[in-house]
Tab-separated table of C-alpha atoms in Angstrom:
chain	number	residue	atom	x	y	z
A	19	MET	CA	0.165	-0.046	0.033
A	20	HIS	CA	1.154	3.504	-0.658
A	21	THR	CA	0.221	6.878	0.518
A	22	THR	CA	1.267	10.563	0.284
A	23	VAL	CA	1.216	10.938	4.232
A	24	ALA	CA	1.514	7.944	6.765
A	25	ILE	CA	0.206	8.901	10.060
A	26	VAL	CA	1.388	7.095	13.109
A	27	GLY	CA	-1.263	7.292	15.815
A	28	GLY	CA	-5.056	7.910	15.877
A	29	GLY	CA	-5.566	10.298	18.588
A	30	PRO	CA	-6.786	13.753	18.234
A	31	ALA	CA	-3.328	15.095	16.568
A	32	GLY	CA	-3.352	12.370	13.970
A	33	LEU	CA	-7.225	12.337	13.105
A	34	LEU	CA	-7.187	16.135	12.644
A	35	LEU	CA	-4.179	15.983	10.504
A	36	SER	CA	-5.633	13.285	8.350
A	37	ARG	CA	-8.931	15.402	8.061
A	38	LEU	CA	-7.448	18.533	7.106
A	39	LEU	CA	-5.330	16.742	4.549
A	40	HIS	CA	-8.468	14.942	3.137
A	41	ARG	CA	-10.096	18.255	2.746
A	42	ALA	CA	-6.954	19.603	0.745
A	43	GLY	CA	-6.702	16.615	-1.445
A	44	VAL	CA	-3.664	15.003	0.034
A	45	ASP	CA	-4.100	11.562	0.724
A	46	SER	CA	-3.191	10.026	4.083
A	47	VAL	CA	-3.548	6.995	5.918
A	48	VAL	CA	-3.799	6.446	9.698
A	49	LEU	CA	-2.423	3.835	11.759
A	50	GLU	CA	-3.389	3.469	15.449
A	51	ARG	CA	-2.377	0.460	17.399
A	52	ARG	CA	-5.596	0.448	19.434
A	53	ASP	CA	-8.910	-0.482	18.841
A	54	ARG	CA	-11.850	2.034	17.986
A	55	ALA	CA	-13.483	1.565	21.425
A	56	TYR	CA	-10.495	2.264	23.181
A	57	VAL	CA	-9.448	5.171	21.166
A	58	GLU	CA	-12.962	6.899	21.550
A	59	GLY	CA	-13.008	6.251	25.471
A	60	ARG	CA	-9.793	7.612	26.219
A	61	GLN	CA	-10.168	10.419	28.532
A	62	ARG	CA	-7.795	13.311	28.196
A	63	ALA	CA	-7.951	16.925	27.920
A	64	GLY	CA	-11.394	18.970	27.906
A	65	VAL	CA	-10.467	22.463	27.632
A	66	LEU	CA	-10.324	23.855	23.900
A	67	GLU	CA	-8.279	27.112	22.923
A	68	GLN	CA	-9.956	29.481	20.504
A	69	SER	CA	-7.316	28.359	17.863
A	70	THR	CA	-8.472	24.705	18.359
A	71	VAL	CA	-12.297	25.483	17.796
A	72	ASP	CA	-11.440	27.462	14.942
A	73	ALA	CA	-9.208	24.377	13.287
A	74	LEU	CA	-11.875	22.183	14.007
A	75	ARG	CA	-14.370	24.620	12.644
A	76	GLU	CA	-12.124	24.492	9.490
A	77	ALA	CA	-12.250	21.004	9.500
A	78	GLY	CA	-15.594	20.483	9.195
A	79	ALA	CA	-15.713	18.852	12.586
A	80	ALA	CA	-17.195	21.270	14.844
A	81	GLU	CA	-21.103	20.908	14.389
A	82	ARG	CA	-21.459	19.027	18.160
A	83	LEU	CA	-19.008	20.800	19.515
A	84	ASP	CA	-20.999	24.534	18.640
A	85	ARG	CA	-24.299	22.418	20.127
A	86	GLN	CA	-23.037	20.870	23.099
A	87	GLY	CA	-19.485	22.580	23.948
A	88	LEU	CA	-19.478	24.719	27.065
A	89	ALA	CA	-18.087	28.280	26.277
A	90	HIS	CA	-16.178	29.728	28.933
A	91	ASP	CA	-15.083	33.530	29.490
A	92	GLY	CA	-12.952	32.991	32.249
A	93	VAL	CA	-11.441	31.201	35.111
A	94	GLU	CA	-11.293	31.727	39.024
A	95	LEU	CA	-8.069	31.502	41.088
A	96	ARG	CA	-8.598	30.781	44.942
A	97	TRP	CA	-5.980	31.184	47.384
A	98	ALA	CA	-5.581	32.295	51.119
A	99	GLY	CA	-9.168	32.660	51.615
A	100	ARG	CA	-9.471	35.141	48.562
A	101	SER	CA	-10.654	34.599	45.115
A	102	HIS	CA	-10.211	36.533	41.678
A	103	ARG	CA	-11.984	35.755	38.515
A	104	VAL	CA	-9.719	36.696	35.483
A	105	ASP	CA	-12.096	37.746	32.499
A	106	PHE	CA	-10.846	36.400	29.266
A	107	PRO	CA	-12.856	38.639	26.622
A	108	SER	CA	-11.944	41.980	28.478
A	109	LEU	CA	-8.169	41.040	28.276
A	110	THR	CA	-7.944	39.425	25.166
A	111	GLY	CA	-9.995	41.073	22.822
A	112	GLY	CA	-12.767	38.901	22.926
A	113	ARG	CA	-11.151	35.620	22.900
A	114	ARG	CA	-12.485	32.699	25.044
A	115	VAL	CA	-11.958	28.720	25.707
A	116	TRP	CA	-14.534	26.215	25.438
A	117	VAL	CA	-14.900	22.842	27.667
A	118	TYR	CA	-15.520	19.667	25.038
A	119	ALA	CA	-13.894	16.464	25.973
A	120	GLN	CA	-11.271	14.554	24.000
A	121	THR	CA	-13.250	11.811	23.666
A	122	GLU	CA	-15.747	13.492	21.957
A	123	VAL	CA	-13.210	15.508	19.428
A	124	VAL	CA	-12.044	11.990	18.717
A	125	LYS	CA	-15.353	10.621	17.880
A	126	ASP	CA	-16.342	13.428	15.713
A	127	LEU	CA	-13.267	13.186	13.783
A	128	ILE	CA	-13.333	8.902	13.482
A	129	ALA	CA	-17.046	9.589	12.271
A	130	LEU	CA	-16.313	12.160	9.592
A	131	GLN	CA	-13.100	10.330	8.204
A	132	THR	CA	-15.027	6.976	7.953
A	133	ALA	CA	-18.071	8.337	6.041
A	134	ALA	CA	-15.481	10.071	3.644
A	135	GLY	CA	-14.146	6.649	3.092
A	136	ALA	CA	-10.624	7.325	4.706
A	137	ALA	CA	-11.259	5.562	8.161
A	138	PRO	CA	-8.187	4.928	10.494
A	139	TYR	CA	-6.857	1.379	10.375
A	140	PHE	CA	-7.158	0.448	13.962
A	141	ASP	CA	-5.236	-2.538	15.591
A	142	ALA	CA	-2.447	-1.650	13.444
A	143	GLU	CA	0.675	-1.807	15.557
A	144	VAL	CA	3.571	0.014	13.852
A	145	ARG	CA	6.864	-2.012	14.474
A	146	ALA	CA	9.349	0.202	12.482
A	147	ILE	CA	9.768	3.313	10.536
A	148	GLU	CA	12.526	2.960	7.870
A	149	HIS	CA	14.293	4.764	5.305
A	150	ILE	CA	13.264	8.407	6.605
A	151	ASP	CA	16.317	10.011	4.719
A	152	THR	CA	14.956	8.882	1.287
A	153	ASP	CA	11.981	9.942	-0.731
A	154	ARG	CA	10.189	6.883	-0.053
A	155	PRO	CA	9.827	5.955	3.481
A	156	THR	CA	8.357	2.745	4.724
A	157	VAL	CA	6.416	2.095	7.963
A	158	ARG	CA	6.204	-1.874	8.918
A	159	TYR	CA	3.034	-2.477	11.058
A	160	LEU	CA	1.076	-5.588	12.190
A	161	HIS	CA	-2.561	-5.521	11.272
A	162	GLN	CA	-4.943	-8.707	11.394
A	163	GLY	CA	-2.414	-10.980	12.386
A	164	GLN	CA	-0.174	-9.983	9.290
A	165	GLU	CA	3.113	-7.985	8.792
A	166	LYS	CA	2.471	-5.168	6.198
A	167	VAL	CA	4.351	-2.232	4.572
A	168	LEU	CA	3.032	1.121	4.016
A	169	THR	CA	5.252	3.193	1.752
A	170	CYS	CA	4.739	7.016	1.521
A	171	GLY	CA	5.908	10.471	0.665
A	172	TYR	CA	6.232	11.522	4.400
A	173	VAL	CA	5.570	9.987	7.917
A	174	VAL	CA	4.202	12.034	10.662
A	175	GLY	CA	4.384	10.713	13.994
A	176	CYS	CA	1.615	11.289	16.305
A	177	ASP	CA	1.848	8.343	18.514
A	178	GLY	CA	2.959	9.975	21.851
A	179	HIS	CA	5.994	10.148	24.222
A	180	HIS	CA	6.631	6.256	24.260
A	181	GLY	CA	5.675	5.553	20.597
A	182	VAL	CA	7.814	4.282	17.785
A	183	ALA	CA	8.082	7.795	15.824
A	184	ARG	CA	10.090	9.601	18.306
A	185	THR	CA	12.502	7.139	18.864
A	186	ALA	CA	12.812	6.457	14.795
A	187	LEU	CA	14.675	9.997	14.917
A	188	PRO	CA	18.397	9.119	14.957
A	189	ARG	CA	20.311	8.989	18.245
A	190	GLY	CA	22.892	11.556	17.095
A	191	VAL	CA	19.926	13.821	15.890
A	192	ARG	CA	17.180	13.403	18.751
A	193	ARG	CA	17.738	15.905	21.737
A	194	THR	CA	15.131	15.525	24.654
A	195	HIS	CA	14.851	17.936	27.550
A	196	GLU	CA	12.899	17.030	30.438
A	197	ARG	CA	11.495	17.774	33.695
A	198	VAL	CA	9.872	15.600	36.015
A	199	HIS	CA	7.598	17.195	38.981
A	200	PRO	CA	7.781	15.946	42.386
A	201	TYR	CA	3.760	15.343	42.292
A	202	SER	CA	0.825	14.114	40.515
A	203	TRP	CA	-2.764	14.719	40.116
A	204	PHE	CA	-5.361	12.750	41.373
A	205	GLY	CA	-8.221	13.009	38.954
A	206	VAL	CA	-11.816	11.752	39.407
A	207	MET	CA	-15.273	11.806	37.327
A	208	ALA	CA	-18.178	12.370	39.081
A	209	ASP	CA	-22.180	12.032	38.248
A	210	VAL	CA	-22.778	15.631	39.629
A	211	PRO	CA	-23.391	18.884	38.449
A	212	PRO	CA	-20.529	21.143	38.640
A	213	SER	CA	-20.605	23.378	41.712
A	214	CYS	CA	-19.076	26.195	39.678
A	215	ASP	CA	-19.636	27.605	36.307
A	216	GLU	CA	-16.322	28.090	35.475
A	217	LEU	CA	-13.101	26.293	36.201
A	218	VAL	CA	-11.496	26.922	39.417
A	219	TYR	CA	-8.003	26.707	40.278
A	220	ALA	CA	-6.959	26.566	44.095
A	221	HIS	CA	-3.784	26.999	45.891
A	222	SER	CA	-3.816	25.936	49.531
A	223	PRO	CA	-1.256	24.914	52.175
A	224	ARG	CA	-2.609	21.276	51.690
A	225	GLY	CA	-1.816	21.440	47.908
A	226	PHE	CA	-3.319	22.595	44.410
A	227	ALA	CA	-6.902	21.556	43.296
A	228	LEU	CA	-8.873	22.133	40.219
A	229	LEU	CA	-12.352	22.100	39.884
A	230	SER	CA	-13.583	21.241	36.293
A	231	MET	CA	-16.433	19.948	34.272
A	232	ARG	CA	-17.164	17.584	31.600
A	233	SER	CA	-20.869	18.582	30.797
A	234	PRO	CA	-23.571	20.265	32.836
A	235	GLU	CA	-24.288	16.872	34.466
A	236	VAL	CA	-20.735	15.436	35.126
A	237	SER	CA	-17.970	16.983	37.180
A	238	ARG	CA	-13.980	16.455	36.565
A	239	LEU	CA	-12.219	17.344	39.469
A	240	TYR	CA	-8.373	17.240	40.390
A	241	PHE	CA	-6.114	17.567	43.569
A	242	GLN	CA	-2.208	17.395	44.115
A	243	VAL	CA	-0.785	14.255	45.527
A	244	PRO	CA	2.545	12.700	46.031
A	245	ASN	CA	4.130	10.647	43.068
A	246	GLY	CA	3.301	6.822	43.670
A	247	THR	CA	0.164	7.530	45.116
A	248	ASP	CA	-2.664	4.380	45.063
A	249	PRO	CA	-5.983	5.484	43.968
A	250	ALA	CA	-7.554	2.432	45.818
A	251	ASP	CA	-6.293	4.033	49.140
A	252	TRP	CA	-8.954	6.835	48.790
A	253	SER	CA	-12.456	6.287	49.632
A	254	ASP	CA	-15.086	8.695	47.819
A	255	GLU	CA	-15.536	10.416	51.150
A	256	ARG	CA	-12.009	11.146	51.476
A	257	ILE	CA	-11.847	12.446	48.274
A	258	TRP	CA	-14.777	14.878	48.559
A	259	ASP	CA	-13.346	15.911	51.852
A	260	GLU	CA	-9.953	16.838	50.626
A	261	LEU	CA	-11.596	18.772	47.580
A	262	ASP	CA	-13.568	20.630	49.991
A	263	ALA	CA	-10.528	21.378	52.214
A	264	ARG	CA	-8.400	22.769	49.244
A	265	SER	CA	-11.095	24.703	47.420
A	266	ALA	CA	-13.674	25.888	49.951
A	267	LEU	CA	-14.456	29.648	50.304
A	268	ASP	CA	-16.460	31.309	52.699
A	269	GLY	CA	-17.690	28.065	54.058
A	270	ARG	CA	-19.337	26.754	51.004
A	271	THR	CA	-18.805	23.085	49.964
A	272	LEU	CA	-18.918	21.219	46.962
A	273	THR	CA	-21.809	19.146	45.751
A	274	ARG	CA	-21.190	16.037	46.137
A	275	GLY	CA	-22.203	12.753	44.113
A	276	PRO	CA	-20.979	9.051	42.810
A	277	ILE	CA	-17.494	9.003	41.670
A	278	THR	CA	-17.205	7.170	38.490
A	279	SER	CA	-13.550	6.584	37.985
A	280	ARG	CA	-10.250	7.692	39.369
A	281	SER	CA	-6.905	7.754	38.327
A	282	VAL	CA	-3.406	9.463	38.973
A	283	LEU	CA	-1.515	11.366	36.533
A	284	PRO	CA	2.172	11.990	37.049
A	285	LEU	CA	3.375	15.508	35.814
A	286	ARG	CA	6.158	15.940	33.801
A	287	SER	CA	7.413	18.416	31.062
A	288	SER	CA	9.338	17.186	27.964
A	289	VAL	CA	10.380	18.711	24.527
A	290	THR	CA	12.302	16.708	21.745
A	291	GLU	CA	13.926	18.388	19.100
A	292	PRO	CA	14.169	18.844	16.165
A	293	MET	CA	10.651	17.809	15.404
A	294	ARG	CA	11.568	16.753	12.052
A	295	HIS	CA	14.250	14.941	10.375
A	296	GLY	CA	14.364	13.592	6.730
A	297	ARG	CA	10.901	12.811	5.875
A	298	LEU	CA	9.669	11.946	9.325
A	299	PHE	CA	7.941	14.969	11.384
A	300	LEU	CA	6.793	14.619	15.020
A	301	ALA	CA	3.658	16.272	16.200
A	302	GLY	CA	1.668	16.381	19.695
A	303	ASP	CA	2.889	14.429	22.552
A	304	ALA	CA	5.391	12.604	20.172
A	305	ALA	CA	7.387	15.915	20.419
A	306	HIS	CA	6.432	17.481	23.866
A	307	ILE	CA	4.797	17.020	27.136
A	308	VAL	CA	3.220	19.715	29.225
A	309	PRO	CA	2.050	19.463	32.732
A	310	PRO	CA	-2.288	19.695	32.473
A	311	THR	CA	-2.145	22.744	34.683
A	312	GLY	CA	-2.190	25.183	31.727
A	313	ALA	CA	-4.726	22.860	29.596
A	314	LYS	CA	-2.324	22.853	26.983
A	315	GLY	CA	-1.665	19.463	25.616
A	316	LEU	CA	-4.341	18.853	23.127
A	317	ASN	CA	-4.078	22.456	21.934
A	318	LEU	CA	-0.312	22.317	21.273
A	319	ALA	CA	-0.995	19.110	19.536
A	320	VAL	CA	-3.593	21.081	17.223
A	321	SER	CA	-1.066	23.792	16.635
A	322	ASP	CA	1.303	21.290	15.371
A	323	VAL	CA	-0.750	19.702	12.792
A	324	VAL	CA	-2.383	22.750	11.521
A	325	VAL	CA	1.167	24.059	10.470
A	326	LEU	CA	2.026	20.764	9.061
A	327	ALA	CA	-1.071	20.540	7.210
A	328	ARG	CA	-0.698	23.888	5.570
A	329	ALA	CA	2.854	22.912	4.750
A	330	LEU	CA	2.125	19.683	3.480
A	331	THR	CA	-0.866	21.206	1.369
A	332	HIS	CA	1.538	23.710	-0.005
A	333	ARG	CA	4.316	21.083	-1.010
A	334	GLN	CA	1.562	19.255	-3.101
A	335	ARG	CA	0.233	22.175	-4.943
A	336	THR	CA	3.408	24.267	-5.502
A	337	GLY	CA	6.228	21.716	-4.921
A	338	ASP	CA	8.000	24.153	-2.808
A	339	THR	CA	9.198	22.467	0.367
A	340	ALA	CA	9.997	25.982	2.303
A	341	LEU	CA	7.228	25.384	5.000
A	342	LEU	CA	8.116	21.827	5.405
A	343	ASP	CA	11.583	22.824	6.012
A	344	ALA	CA	10.577	25.570	8.482
A	345	TYR	CA	8.332	22.982	10.579
A	346	SER	CA	10.273	22.351	13.310
A	347	ASP	CA	11.658	26.089	14.050
A	348	THR	CA	8.198	27.209	13.709
A	349	CYS	CA	6.396	24.904	15.831
A	350	LEU	CA	9.335	24.933	18.816
A	351	ARG	CA	8.840	28.701	19.170
A	352	ARG	CA	5.301	28.176	20.196
A	353	VAL	CA	6.325	24.754	21.911
A	354	TRP	CA	8.604	26.563	24.450
A	355	ARG	CA	6.344	29.378	25.001
A	356	THR	CA	3.764	27.016	25.928
A	357	GLU	CA	5.983	24.965	28.184
A	358	HIS	CA	6.900	28.008	29.990
A	359	PHE	CA	3.439	28.998	30.793
A	360	SER	CA	2.328	25.581	31.827
A	361	SER	CA	5.601	25.698	34.362
A	362	PHE	CA	4.514	29.039	35.377
A	363	MET	CA	0.828	27.710	36.308
A	364	THR	CA	2.386	24.845	37.929
A	365	THR	CA	4.813	26.025	40.080
A	366	THR	CA	2.550	29.048	41.166
A	367	LEU	CA	-0.283	26.796	42.293
A	368	HIS	CA	1.486	23.404	43.651
A	369	THR	CA	2.765	23.073	46.996
A	370	GLY	CA	6.284	20.967	46.561
A	371	PRO	CA	7.418	18.524	49.230
A	372	GLY	CA	9.043	20.296	51.978
A	373	GLN	CA	8.313	23.666	50.512
A	374	SER	CA	9.439	26.331	52.816
A	375	GLU	CA	7.290	29.538	53.799
A	376	PHE	CA	9.376	31.738	51.885
A	377	ASP	CA	8.319	29.906	48.614
A	378	THR	CA	4.837	29.718	49.623
A	379	ARG	CA	4.771	33.587	50.372
A	380	LEU	CA	6.124	34.132	46.673
A	381	GLN	CA	3.401	32.046	45.411
A	382	ILE	CA	0.903	34.120	47.110
A	383	SER	CA	2.561	37.337	46.022
A	384	GLN	CA	2.338	36.132	42.411
A	385	LEU	CA	-1.169	35.698	42.747
A	386	ASP	CA	-2.080	38.723	44.696
A	387	ARG	CA	-0.269	40.646	41.631
A	388	ILE	CA	-2.659	39.004	39.010
A	389	ALA	CA	-5.517	39.996	41.176
A	390	ALA	CA	-4.293	43.556	41.352
A	391	SER	CA	-2.348	44.238	37.903
A	392	PRO	CA	-4.380	44.349	34.758
A	393	HIS	CA	-1.152	43.664	32.944
A	394	ALA	CA	-0.345	40.526	35.019
A	395	ALA	CA	-4.266	39.142	34.388
A	396	ALA	CA	-3.701	39.685	30.646
A	397	GLU	CA	-0.509	37.768	30.442
A	398	LEU	CA	-2.273	34.961	32.174
A	399	ALA	CA	-5.571	35.392	29.948
A	400	LEU	CA	-3.843	35.610	26.755
A	401	ASN	CA	-1.494	32.502	27.277
A	402	TYR	CA	-4.512	30.736	28.434
A	403	VAL	CA	-6.839	31.079	25.327
A	404	GLY	CA	-4.336	30.492	23.506
A	405	LEU	CA	-1.331	32.502	21.607
A	406	PRO	CA	-1.878	33.085	17.670
A	407	LEU	CA	-1.164	30.043	15.574
A	408	PRO	CA	1.961	30.258	13.617
């Protein structure tokens, strides 16, 4: 089998890239090692930047998003018994974010591509990516019990940090910069209406907490825990008590309900560069990981594939490779800016192990400044709603 673009990984990045290319008349094949049910049920991000929503609309993949997504015009910060709402439209020239689960984005894209006759290949485990320094790379994969080979003009790795694509970059070329954070997030889904209309980011002596939602009926909640925490050690009552202790304001408590899922997510930051070598390109988590505090993982992946789809389309229509040649540098400028913002949100709101009172007072001072200074609030708002696409 031959295609113009072989896409390794059928998460939102790979699926959106395939969709954008399809609409531009560039053929592609998506190879995803998991089955469709797993991919459509994989819980991840839920906050979409303005530019991500714009990209989904351009791809013709925002019909359900526009009907069911929850538009948010701000977030609330809580610390030291105080609160402050950061109003996005007034600080960013009218920009906002949407809450719409990654699972729904994935379902929408799979349905559209399937209807268009370009469905992903599920249960297709990529074993090797070869000949990336030639004009005819190959992707070897296992599908339906058979070893198969896909030849192509370009390979795009959207298969995550531990996938085959990232390690296919030659060792002498690949450089990975990493930071492992000394805490994790305990995340729960609960069948209860959200207690707040917008996301709440809470700093407390007990650690960080985030109050979010997936729909008007389902809450998504997180709180900071030590690395290595076992979710089974926490009862529902203990979870709700901890969330209340970290986020309560003026005696108000959260509305409680049945917790339907729980998991622990270690926090880390990572950037692999360059994001391109030969005919192999990296996008999304294959190239970079950000801690979830800034809600940037999915959005940064979308930025990558929008830039890449534009470059691949330009190459097919004109024969010019300038945009493809600039892909890595173009994306990395936004990647490092986003890593900086995610790190700022993480270190400002979390309480590190053995943290001194001096460090805590610095965090409180920073939060006080955001509440008092329109310039500081605007800096947060502009980064949160998303930097302009390159």
